[in-house]
XYZ file of N, CA and C in Angstrom:
693
model
N 173.694 131.164 151.826
C 174.695 130.161 152.184
C 174.618 129.816 153.666
N 174.447 130.877 154.442
C 174.366 130.703 155.904
C 173.193 129.849 156.280
N 172.037 130.073 155.563
C 170.841 129.290 155.858
C 171.066 127.828 155.520
N 171.729 127.567 154.337
C 171.983 126.185 153.965
C 172.892 125.513 154.977
N 173.875 126.260 155.463
C 174.789 125.707 156.452
C 174.080 125.389 157.746
N 173.205 126.327 158.145
C 172.443 126.092 159.377
C 171.538 124.879 159.250
N 170.916 124.750 158.024
C 170.015 123.606 157.816
C 170.808 122.306 157.844
N 172.062 122.381 157.266
C 172.892 121.167 157.262
C 173.235 120.756 158.691
N 173.582 121.724 159.536
C 173.901 121.455 160.939
C 172.675 120.914 161.675
N 171.498 121.500 161.373
C 170.271 121.053 162.021
C 169.957 119.619 161.647
N 170.181 119.280 160.364
C 169.917 117.907 159.906
C 170.887 116.937 160.586
N 172.170 117.343 160.650
C 173.164 116.491 161.308
C 172.819 116.286 162.783
N 172.402 117.394 163.388
C 172.028 117.305 164.806
C 170.841 116.378 165.000
N 169.847 116.500 164.082
C 168.656 115.657 164.180
C 169.000 114.198 163.972
N 169.893 113.958 162.970
C 170.303 112.571 162.708
C 171.045 111.999 163.907
N 171.963 112.787 164.453
C 172.718 112.331 165.606
C 171.804 112.085 166.804
N 170.844 112.993 166.978
C 169.890 112.829 168.086
C 169.067 111.572 167.899
N 168.664 111.350 166.599
C 167.877 110.148 166.312
C 168.679 108.888 166.596
N 169.959 108.930 166.142
C 170.832 107.770 166.382
C 171.007 107.529 167.872
N 171.259 108.604 168.622
C 171.421 108.477 170.069
C 170.144 107.968 170.726
N 168.983 108.450 170.209
C 167.705 108.011 170.767
C 167.490 106.523 170.527
N 167.797 106.109 169.267
C 167.635 104.688 168.925
C 168.584 103.833 169.762
N 169.844 104.284 169.857
C 170.825 103.532 170.656
C 170.413 103.461 172.125
N 169.939 104.613 172.615
C 169.490 104.635 174.002
C 168.318 103.703 174.231
N 167.372 103.737 173.255
C 166.194 102.854 173.378
C 166.603 101.395 173.338
N 167.522 101.085 172.391
C 167.995 99.700 172.309
C 168.729 99.293 173.572
N 169.473 100.226 174.148
C 170.178 99.935 175.394
C 169.204 99.649 176.527
N 168.149 100.472 176.585
C 167.140 100.261 177.627
C 166.434 98.927 177.455
N 166.097 98.640 176.163
C 165.432 97.353 175.879
C 166.342 96.190 176.252
N 167.630 96.321 175.856
C 168.585 95.251 176.168
C 168.748 95.081 177.677
N 168.822 96.209 178.372
C 168.948 96.150 179.829
C 167.712 95.516 180.457
N 166.537 95.913 179.936
C 165.293 95.343 180.440
C 165.211 93.851 180.200
N 165.595 93.429 178.974
C 165.576 91.997 178.660
C 166.572 91.235 179.528
N 167.761 91.836 179.706
C 168.765 91.198 180.540
C 168.267 91.052 181.975
N 167.630 92.106 182.475
C 167.083 92.064 183.837
C 165.994 91.004 183.948
N 165.109 90.982 182.911
C 163.982 90.028 182.942
C 164.482 88.588 182.922
N 165.360 88.302 181.944
C 165.846 86.921 181.822
C 166.778 86.559 182.981
N 167.537 87.566 183.449
C 168.378 87.307 184.617
C 167.533 86.971 185.836
N 166.417 87.699 185.990
C 165.508 87.441 187.104
C 164.878 86.063 186.977
N 164.488 85.704 185.742
C 163.895 84.386 185.505
C 164.905 83.276 185.812
N 166.156 83.479 185.371
C 167.189 82.485 185.640
C 167.436 82.352 187.135
N 167.472 83.489 187.830
C 167.684 83.464 189.277
C 166.535 82.752 189.978
N 165.312 83.038 189.502
C 164.148 82.402 190.112
C 164.146 80.902 189.848
N 164.496 80.520 188.613
C 164.569 79.092 188.286
C 165.632 78.387 189.121
N 166.778 79.049 189.284
C 167.850 78.479 190.097
C 167.410 78.327 191.546
N 166.717 79.366 192.059
C 166.223 79.318 193.439
C 165.199 78.198 193.613
N 164.324 78.044 192.597
C 163.322 76.975 192.673
C 163.970 75.598 192.699
N 164.980 75.416 191.844
C 165.674 74.132 191.803
C 166.394 73.863 193.121
N 167.024 74.918 193.679
C 167.717 74.777 194.950
C 166.731 74.420 196.062
N 165.581 75.091 196.065
C 164.549 74.815 197.065
C 164.068 73.368 196.961
N 163.843 72.912 195.716
C 163.380 71.537 195.517
C 164.423 70.535 196.019
N 165.697 70.834 195.758
C 166.766 69.946 196.212
C 166.817 69.883 197.739
N 166.759 71.072 198.373
C 166.783 71.130 199.834
C 165.573 70.414 200.422
N 164.407 70.630 199.824
C 163.181 70.003 200.325
C 163.257 68.485 200.220
N 163.767 67.995 199.079
C 163.898 66.543 198.899
C 164.894 65.952 199.887
N 166.014 66.653 200.086
C 167.018 66.170 201.038
C 166.469 66.160 202.456
N 165.728 67.227 202.812
C 165.143 67.294 204.149
C 164.115 66.186 204.356
N 163.302 65.970 203.340
C 162.299 64.909 203.425
C 162.963 63.540 203.572
N 164.045 63.326 202.806
C 164.776 62.061 202.889
C 165.381 61.874 204.281
N 165.995 62.944 204.820
C 166.620 62.846 206.140
C 165.585 62.590 207.228
N 164.439 63.281 207.136
C 163.398 63.099 208.149
C 162.802 61.700 208.066
N 162.617 61.198 206.850
C 162.085 59.840 206.686
C 163.043 58.807 207.272
N 164.342 59.000 207.027
C 165.347 58.097 207.566
C 165.381 58.172 209.086
N 165.333 59.392 209.613
C 165.329 59.574 211.062
C 164.082 58.965 211.684
N 162.953 59.098 211.008
C 161.693 58.539 211.482
C 161.794 57.017 211.611
N 162.345 56.373 210.594
C 162.485 54.911 210.613
C 163.432 54.465 211.720
N 164.526 55.204 211.896
C 165.487 54.846 212.940
C 164.879 55.014 214.330
N 164.137 56.096 214.514
C 163.504 56.327 215.811
C 162.463 55.250 216.120
N 161.706 54.859 215.110
C 160.735 53.779 215.301
C 161.434 52.473 215.675
N 162.563 52.209 215.031
C 163.315 50.993 215.337
C 163.840 51.016 216.764
N 164.393 52.161 217.182
C 164.908 52.293 218.549
C 163.787 52.083 219.560
N 162.637 52.702 219.327
C 161.507 52.577 220.255
C 161.046 51.130 220.360
N 160.933 50.458 219.241
C 160.500 49.060 219.234
C 161.490 48.174 219.972
N 162.788 48.389 219.744
C 163.808 47.592 220.425
C 163.775 47.828 221.938
N 163.638 49.086 222.342
C 163.599 49.400 223.771
C 162.388 48.765 224.461
N 161.288 48.647 223.720
C 160.069 48.072 224.289
C 160.173 46.556 224.457
N 161.165 45.937 223.817
C 161.325 44.484 223.885
C 162.328 44.028 224.937
N 162.987 44.961 225.617
C 163.971 44.604 226.630
C 163.264 44.206 227.928
N 163.443 42.975 228.369
C 162.830 42.530 229.618
C 163.440 43.258 230.817
N 164.716 43.640 230.683
C 165.382 44.345 231.781
C 164.720 45.682 232.099
N 163.975 46.216 231.137
C 163.335 47.507 231.361
C 162.126 47.401 232.285
N 161.775 46.178 232.656
C 160.704 45.987 233.623
C 161.209 46.163 235.053
N 162.536 46.217 235.225
C 163.092 46.455 236.555
C 162.702 47.853 237.025
N 162.430 48.024 238.310
C 161.967 49.329 238.804
C 163.041 50.405 238.723
N 162.610 51.645 238.805
C 163.534 52.787 238.741
C 164.432 52.864 239.961
N 164.110 52.104 241.016
C 164.921 52.119 242.234
C 166.367 51.697 241.984
N 166.612 50.974 240.887
C 167.969 50.565 240.568
C 168.841 51.766 240.234
N 168.226 52.878 239.825
C 168.965 54.100 239.573
C 170.117 53.933 238.603
N 171.317 54.325 239.046
C 172.501 54.273 238.189
C 172.924 52.844 237.853
N 172.403 51.876 238.560
C 172.722 50.477 238.290
C 171.696 49.813 237.377
N 170.736 50.584 236.889
C 169.706 50.014 236.021
C 170.308 49.680 234.649
N 170.039 48.483 234.127
C 170.607 48.114 232.817
C 170.125 48.999 231.673
N 169.033 49.729 231.873
C 168.537 50.619 230.825
C 169.539 51.717 230.497
N 170.372 52.091 231.457
C 171.331 53.179 231.262
C 172.269 52.877 230.093
N 172.862 51.697 230.091
C 173.766 51.316 229.007
C 173.031 51.119 227.692
N 171.847 50.530 227.750
C 171.059 50.303 226.533
C 170.676 51.619 225.871
N 170.270 52.603 226.681
C 169.899 53.912 226.144
C 171.096 54.593 225.484
N 172.250 54.556 226.153
C 173.439 55.217 225.624
C 173.876 54.585 224.301
N 173.862 53.263 224.237
C 174.255 52.574 222.995
C 173.333 52.965 221.843
N 172.033 53.043 222.116
C 171.073 53.395 221.064
C 171.285 54.820 220.568
N 171.550 55.749 221.480
C 171.693 57.153 221.084
C 173.028 57.443 220.403
N 174.014 56.600 220.622
C 175.271 56.750 219.891
C 175.089 56.368 218.432
N 174.136 55.503 218.170
C 173.873 55.062 216.802
C 172.936 56.003 216.058
N 172.043 56.650 216.786
C 171.098 57.607 216.192
C 171.294 58.933 216.922
N 172.166 59.784 216.384
C 172.633 60.952 217.132
C 171.598 62.050 217.323
N 170.502 62.019 216.575
C 169.492 63.058 216.740
C 168.455 62.725 217.817
N 168.606 61.565 218.449
C 167.713 61.225 219.561
C 168.114 62.061 220.769
N 167.183 62.843 221.265
C 167.444 63.738 222.395
C 167.455 62.970 223.711
N 166.506 62.038 223.873
C 166.474 61.260 225.107
C 165.641 59.996 224.928
N 165.909 59.020 225.786
C 165.110 57.796 225.869
C 164.740 57.616 227.340
N 163.509 57.194 227.593
C 163.084 57.102 228.988
C 162.029 56.018 229.193
N 161.891 55.636 230.461
C 160.897 54.657 230.883
C 159.986 55.305 231.909
N 158.685 55.138 231.728
C 157.705 55.620 232.698
C 157.020 54.423 233.341
N 156.923 54.440 234.667
C 156.405 53.294 235.414
C 155.003 53.559 235.956
N 154.244 52.486 236.255
C 152.862 52.656 236.735
C 152.748 53.299 238.114
N 153.856 53.394 238.842
C 153.834 54.098 240.134
C 154.254 55.560 239.990
N 154.471 56.008 238.742
C 154.841 57.406 238.493
C 156.325 57.649 238.369
N 157.159 56.613 238.594
C 158.609 56.778 238.509
C 159.073 56.993 237.067
N 160.315 57.459 236.957
C 160.889 57.759 235.644
C 162.374 57.448 235.633
N 162.843 56.895 234.511
C 164.269 56.796 234.201
C 164.461 57.426 232.829
N 165.387 58.367 232.705
C 165.594 59.054 231.429
C 167.067 59.374 231.231
N 167.572 59.040 230.042
C 168.927 59.430 229.688
C 168.844 60.471 228.583
N 169.484 61.625 228.816
C 169.440 62.748 227.881
C 170.788 62.858 227.166
N 170.731 62.955 225.857
C 171.917 63.071 225.019
C 172.286 64.546 224.849
N 173.354 64.976 225.473
C 173.736 66.385 225.433
C 174.289 66.823 224.075
N 174.556 65.875 223.187
C 175.068 66.211 221.858
C 174.003 66.107 220.777
N 172.749 65.990 221.193
C 171.663 65.839 220.214
C 171.327 67.143 219.508
N 171.573 68.279 220.158
C 171.300 69.582 219.542
C 172.111 70.651 220.260
N 172.176 71.819 219.663
C 172.950 72.898 220.253
C 172.291 73.509 221.477
N 170.987 73.339 221.621
C 170.254 73.990 222.703
C 170.305 73.226 224.021
N 170.404 71.890 223.943
C 170.197 71.070 225.131
C 171.264 71.291 226.204
N 172.522 71.425 225.806
C 173.595 71.601 226.793
C 173.411 72.908 227.573
N 173.066 73.966 226.854
C 172.843 75.261 227.515
C 171.597 75.221 228.382
N 170.545 74.579 227.888
C 169.286 74.535 228.627
C 169.421 73.792 229.950
N 170.284 72.783 229.991
C 170.447 71.976 231.206
C 171.664 72.401 232.021
N 172.290 73.513 231.650
C 173.450 74.061 232.367
C 174.573 73.039 232.465
N 174.808 72.318 231.374
C 175.864 71.307 231.339
C 177.148 71.919 230.802
N 178.280 71.347 231.206
C 179.586 71.815 230.730
C 180.062 70.927 229.581
N 181.201 71.290 229.007
C 181.763 70.502 227.908
C 182.188 69.111 228.372
N 182.476 68.965 229.652
C 182.906 67.665 230.186
C 181.732 66.696 230.309
N 180.533 67.224 230.378
C 179.347 66.384 230.515
C 178.939 65.815 229.157
N 178.566 64.551 229.141
C 178.116 63.895 227.907
C 176.646 63.493 227.985
N 176.213 63.112 229.164
C 174.843 62.656 229.367
C 174.261 63.258 230.640
N 172.932 63.301 230.693
C 172.228 63.602 231.942
C 171.264 62.450 232.195
N 171.403 61.828 233.366
C 170.539 60.708 233.727
C 169.528 61.201 234.752
N 168.247 61.195 234.372
C 167.181 61.663 235.254
C 166.503 60.456 235.904
N 166.442 60.481 237.233
C 165.851 59.375 237.981
C 164.842 59.934 238.969
N 163.648 59.348 238.987
C 162.631 59.742 239.961
C 162.839 58.893 241.203
N 163.398 59.489 242.259
C 163.785 58.755 243.450
C 162.981 59.183 244.663
N 163.010 58.309 245.682
C 162.302 58.582 246.928
C 163.254 59.169 247.955
N 162.882 60.313 248.518
C 163.629 60.942 249.598
C 162.694 61.070 250.790
N 162.846 60.165 251.761
C 161.923 60.159 252.895
C 160.520 59.803 252.433
N 159.612 60.727 252.613
C 158.227 60.516 252.178
C 157.921 61.197 250.855
N 158.973 61.749 250.223
C 158.748 62.495 248.984
C 159.463 61.855 247.802
N 158.884 62.062 246.633
C 159.498 61.641 245.373
C 160.111 62.871 244.705
N 161.344 62.758 244.270
C 162.020 63.868 243.620
C 162.686 63.399 242.326
N 162.681 64.292 241.336
C 163.386 64.025 240.088
C 164.815 64.523 240.237
N 165.778 63.618 240.030
C 167.187 63.942 240.245
C 167.948 63.839 238.929
N 168.823 64.814 238.669
C 169.671 64.803 237.485
C 171.106 64.445 237.868
N 171.634 63.408 237.235
C 173.041 63.044 237.389
C 173.766 63.424 236.098
N 174.831 64.207 236.209
C 175.623 64.591 235.040
C 176.747 63.569 234.863
N 176.758 62.913 233.695
C 177.676 61.809 233.443
C 178.672 62.152 232.341
N 179.804 61.441 232.355
C 180.777 61.605 231.286
C 180.515 60.582 230.177
N 181.429 60.475 229.228
C 181.274 59.568 228.092
C 181.090 58.115 228.538
N 181.738 57.762 229.652
C 181.692 56.382 230.160
C 180.587 56.168 231.186
N 179.643 57.093 231.251
C 178.487 56.991 232.150
C 178.886 57.042 233.626
N 180.000 57.729 233.900
C 180.421 57.922 235.289
C 179.956 59.295 235.778
N 179.487 59.349 237.025
C 178.967 60.596 237.595
C 180.114 61.592 237.803
N 179.926 62.816 237.304
C 180.956 63.847 237.425
C 180.683 64.833 238.554
N 179.420 65.081 238.857
C 179.070 66.103 239.850
C 178.036 65.558 240.824
N 177.798 66.334 241.857
C 176.736 65.992 242.803
C 175.386 66.018 242.086
N 174.494 65.105 242.423
C 173.172 65.091 241.765
C 172.388 66.367 242.050
N 171.624 66.779 241.058
C 170.805 67.985 241.181
C 169.342 67.581 241.329
N 168.721 67.987 242.430
C 167.317 67.671 242.674
C 166.450 68.699 241.958
N 165.589 68.214 241.035
C 164.785 69.114 240.210
C 163.426 69.407 240.835
N 162.733 68.377 241.293
C 161.395 68.581 241.856
C 160.550 67.332 241.665
N 159.281 67.464 241.930
C 158.386 66.312 241.839
C 158.050 66.017 240.380
N 157.701 64.760 240.126
C 157.369 64.338 238.771
C 156.516 63.085 238.850
N 155.575 62.972 237.930
C 154.727 61.780 237.861
C 154.543 61.417 236.388
N 155.184 60.326 235.978
C 155.131 59.933 234.572
C 153.717 59.596 234.120
N 152.864 59.180 235.058
C 151.500 58.788 234.686
C 150.672 59.958 234.173
N 151.088 61.165 234.510
C 150.341 62.350 234.067
C 150.793 62.841 232.696
N 151.853 62.246 232.178
C 152.405 62.712 230.923
C 151.657 62.097 229.743
N 151.392 62.883 228.676
C 150.656 62.376 227.507
C 151.309 61.169 226.849
N 152.657 61.131 226.813
C 153.347 60.017 226.156
C 153.095 58.706 226.884
N 153.019 58.765 228.230
C 152.752 57.550 229.005
C 151.326 57.061 228.757
N 150.402 57.986 228.815
C 149.002 57.631 228.599
C 148.770 57.094 227.192
N 149.410 57.722 226.210
C 149.233 57.293 224.823
C 149.796 55.897 224.599
N 150.961 55.621 225.203
C 151.592 54.320 225.040
C 150.726 53.203 225.611
N 150.136 53.437 226.781
C 149.311 52.403 227.398
C 147.965 52.251 226.711
N 147.433 53.344 226.212
C 146.133 53.270 225.532
C 146.242 52.568 224.185
N 147.290 52.903 223.417
C 147.418 52.328 222.083
C 147.963 50.912 222.127
N 148.874 50.666 223.069
C 149.463 49.346 223.179
C 150.451 49.019 222.072
N 150.698 49.970 221.178
C 151.621 49.745 220.065
C 152.413 51.020 219.805
N 153.308 50.956 218.841
C 154.149 52.105 218.514
C 153.313 53.271 217.989
N 153.587 54.454 218.515
C 152.898 55.661 218.045
C 153.839 56.845 218.213
N 153.473 57.966 217.603
C 154.311 59.151 217.734
C 153.459 60.406 217.714
N 154.027 61.478 218.231
C 153.331 62.764 218.283
C 153.614 63.564 217.030
N 152.880 64.629 216.851
C 153.221 65.613 215.833
C 154.372 66.461 216.371
N 155.119 67.145 215.498
C 156.212 67.995 215.986
C 155.698 69.037 216.984
N 156.438 69.219 218.058
C 156.098 70.208 219.073
C 157.384 70.733 219.706
N 157.273 71.710 220.590
C 158.440 72.317 221.218
C 158.741 71.616 222.539
N 159.950 71.060 222.658
C 160.357 70.445 223.913
C 160.484 71.527 224.989
N 159.872 71.282 226.113
C 159.876 72.273 227.186
C 161.283 72.511 227.732
N 162.076 71.457 227.830
C 163.395 71.580 228.452
C 164.400 72.329 227.588
N 164.242 72.275 226.246
C 165.217 72.919 225.360
C 164.623 74.036 224.513
N 163.304 74.165 224.510
C 162.613 75.156 223.688
C 162.947 74.966 222.204
N 163.147 73.715 221.810
C 163.475 73.365 220.424
C 162.449 72.340 219.916
N 162.245 72.281 218.592
C 161.230 71.366 218.047
C 161.673 69.908 218.097
N 160.685 69.020 218.234
C 160.990 67.597 218.248
C 159.738 66.745 218.138
N 159.946 65.440 218.099
C 158.870 64.454 218.018
C 159.119 63.399 219.082
N 158.052 62.902 219.690
C 158.165 61.823 220.675
C 157.536 60.550 220.130
N 158.291 59.451 220.228
C 157.815 58.123 219.850
C 157.590 57.330 221.138
N 156.491 56.628 221.227
C 156.181 55.887 222.441
C 155.701 54.479 222.117
N 155.884 53.596 223.097
C 155.381 52.233 222.974
C 155.272 51.634 224.365
N 154.451 50.651 224.478
C 154.304 49.949 225.749
C 155.328 48.820 225.827
N 156.030 48.745 226.975
C 156.984 47.668 227.150
C 156.214 46.365 227.282
N 156.675 45.378 226.570
C 155.957 44.112 226.476
C 155.699 43.490 227.845
N 154.422 43.204 228.115
C 154.044 42.475 229.316
C 153.904 43.305 230.576
N 153.859 44.645 230.480
C 153.748 45.476 231.678
C 153.157 46.825 231.355
N 152.789 47.542 232.407
C 152.270 48.901 232.246
C 153.413 49.919 232.299
N 154.517 49.561 231.682
C 155.681 50.438 231.581
C 155.729 51.000 230.164
N 155.946 52.298 230.038
C 155.997 52.950 228.728
C 157.421 53.382 228.424
N 157.835 53.180 227.184
C 159.136 53.689 226.737
C 158.899 54.859 225.808
N 159.690 55.898 225.964
C 159.565 57.082 225.121
C 160.900 57.426 224.485
N 160.842 57.889 223.241
C 162.051 58.325 222.537
C 161.783 59.718 221.968
N 162.558 60.682 222.425
C 162.444 62.066 221.940
C 163.487 62.312 220.850
N 163.039 62.803 219.708
C 163.935 63.082 218.583
C 163.969 64.585 218.332
N 165.154 65.154 218.304
C 165.311 66.586 218.049
C 165.227 66.868 216.551
N 164.513 67.933 216.195
C 164.391 68.346 214.791
C 165.128 69.654 214.523
N 166.048 70.019 215.416
C 166.749 71.293 215.269
C 167.489 71.388 213.950
């Protein structure tokens, strides 16, 4: 009797063990399938998200590209831009540059390079997060107007910090010597004679990526440049 009882217990134990083994195996399989399909769903979702972001980025860059080309072409058609840099803060380019950059907010700066090496440049301090810090500008500053001016027998690049209304807020800061004729954008504009642009590169002043669009101002050896931030 004892042997039969022991055998009955052994059979029950074996059956229970088998059931537990089968259940455990099914649980592992189910967990594995859930993990596999969950991973596939996550990957598919990530792929779709990536495609959406890529398409949106491509659309935004294409739109920005067209706007920058339009700004460059318009700036190259202004006869007032043939006036020398000696006009400084009274140069009509100052207002034209500001109006253009208010319409295309990712434009970092617009500038004119002259055949004598002079420069006029308006920098948009709201074009990216890096530019204000890089140029040591405060929250009160809206623009930086760079002018290549003559001091005695020397040419110096001067920065004027302006407010929203293009009024000077601080004493001008003398940066150093500069010659626009040595810059690649000036040379490219005069050589091509038409609208052109660079590949993305790092702007030296902000250490941020951007593209430069250039064109020759109609009827002169004056080059207009438009820097677009890609931050």
